[in-house]
Amino acid sequence: MVTAVRHLGPNWYASVMGTAIVATAGAGLPGHLPGLRTACTAVWALSLAMLAALLAARTLHWTRHRDQARAHLLDPTMAPFYGCLAMALLAVGGGTLVVGQDWIGVGAAVALDAVLFGAGTLIGLTAAVAVPYLMAARHHVHPAQATPVWLLPVVAPMVSAALGPLLVPHLPAGQTRETLLLACFAMFGLSLLATLLMLPLVFARLVTGGPLPLALTPTLFLVLGPLGQSTTAVGKFADFAPGVVPPAVAQGFSLLAVLYGVPVMGFALLWLGLATAHVVRARRHGMRFTMTWWAFTFPVGTCVTGAESLARHTGLAVYDGLALVLYGVLVAAWATAAVQTARGLLSGALLAGPRPAPVALRPATARTT
């Protein structure tokens, strides 16, 4: 076990995020499909078990393989995934209040979510500062190396912004509730502005540098994360603002949910088409399964919850239909990634160390006289 976790990186938390979003997104779908909520609760329980197992394995990784753990922090391709730790904690915590309370009760759900939300938010804010600092001071990255993975640390506070309002009704009325709601709004702003700084670098790299390497092509779906999650966040602000903030502010949140959410969801659909085209190309060129395939899950799930939010605040059936279609894509992507990950774990391929690059020998030449 100790040896097996040596190469277990923070990118594995993406599997927890992708599993938890299947539960929370499914719970908000229109209609009342029999058994759906029970299935979603079971998936949430699976995500909780995965989180516990992964936290234990990562703790063992840090205690027994500190050299490798430090190497991950100094690796510009791996360090951004520390944002996934925060988002995994937040995603499971949010699922606790959405569906987990059906099995463990409201009191236990609130307590568990409070712990996971607090830890996830603290780690997320730390990663949002520390990882960009490391990129500037230690990683020495170049624009040609830009990938959507760079977005992960700065997107984590947006997940806090979207899930924090779920705790508002469980706090004492008055300033405590308002403080949490406006703190979530502040995290929405800092994450959105940071994303707007990073995203042009990613798009410029894509347009001027050509398609990403095959293994990294699925990470193009990560761009959907801040788009769908921010749309979800403004919808949650509008849902929980009445009675918490002054009426004029609550009305402003209701307007923001539509005036912000509709155009951003439009851009998300545009990016979904672009990313899908790149993935189809990569598959034709031989793209095989790697852990980056989990990028097909959580970002798409945030677009599901964003569409559900727009359906509530606009009353348009088209957003209900969009949520159903995207949820079908999410479930198919999750099932594929989960099966392939299980196979990789059983074979040991996913926990094996990186293969050494082949060494090209210099051709021998005959000496002439």
XYZ file of N, CA, C and O in Angstrom, residues 8 15 25 48 82 95 117 123 142 157 172 195 209 226 232 235 246 258 268 272 305 318 357:
92
model
N 0.392 8.720 -6.430
C -1.003 9.149 -6.320
C -1.035 10.662 -6.154
O -0.762 11.183 -5.081
N -11.986 12.578 -9.460
C -12.950 11.474 -9.489
C -14.019 11.650 -8.416
O -15.186 11.279 -8.621
N -26.574 17.143 -9.200
C -27.220 17.574 -10.440
C -28.482 16.767 -10.705
O -29.509 17.303 -11.151
N -18.750 10.111 -0.890
C -18.244 10.302 0.471
C -17.229 9.226 0.821
O -16.173 9.515 1.417
N -4.172 20.862 -6.958
C -4.493 21.027 -5.546
C -5.819 21.761 -5.372
O -6.441 21.687 -4.305
N -23.438 18.014 -1.551
C -24.314 16.874 -1.754
C -24.940 16.370 -0.468
O -26.034 15.788 -0.468
N -17.423 22.306 4.058
C -17.430 23.625 3.425
C -16.328 24.513 3.994
O -15.617 25.194 3.244
N -8.972 25.761 2.012
C -7.981 25.187 1.095
C -8.099 25.821 -0.280
O -7.088 26.102 -0.943
N 5.759 29.059 -19.443
C 5.723 29.899 -20.629
C 4.323 29.882 -21.212
O 3.562 28.923 -20.995
N -12.780 28.734 -5.407
C -13.662 29.636 -4.655
C -15.045 29.789 -5.281
O -16.011 30.092 -4.566
N -28.105 31.384 12.343
C -28.985 32.319 13.043
C -29.376 33.478 12.140
O -28.561 33.977 11.352
N -10.542 33.996 -13.261
C -10.777 33.173 -14.447
C -10.648 34.003 -15.717
O -10.095 33.542 -16.728
N -1.065 27.944 -30.851
C -0.150 26.824 -30.674
C -0.657 25.503 -31.203
O 0.051 24.505 -31.142
N -15.968 26.969 -14.551
C -16.320 28.304 -14.047
C -17.569 28.882 -14.700
O -18.269 29.691 -14.079
N -24.678 28.729 -11.745
C -25.316 28.105 -10.583
C -25.252 29.026 -9.372
O -26.232 29.159 -8.623
N -27.696 31.902 -9.377
C -29.028 31.375 -9.115
C -29.252 31.091 -7.638
O -30.333 31.351 -7.091
N -31.370 43.191 2.222
C -32.456 44.131 1.933
C -33.197 43.780 0.638
O -32.600 43.220 -0.284
N -30.587 35.969 -14.115
C -30.995 35.853 -15.515
C -30.047 36.623 -16.431
O -29.575 36.087 -17.446
N -21.053 28.847 -22.655
C -20.708 27.487 -22.236
C -21.070 26.479 -23.323
O -20.308 25.543 -23.601
N -18.583 24.079 -25.275
C -18.846 22.645 -25.283
C -18.701 22.081 -26.694
O -18.111 21.012 -26.891
N -26.422 21.977 -13.408
C -26.992 22.767 -12.313
C -27.238 24.209 -12.749
O -28.188 24.839 -12.280
N -37.165 25.219 -22.138
C -35.972 24.884 -22.913
C -34.787 24.596 -21.992
O -33.943 23.746 -22.305
N 11.367 8.207 -20.690
C 11.370 8.504 -22.110
C 12.421 7.656 -22.805
O 13.510 7.414 -22.269
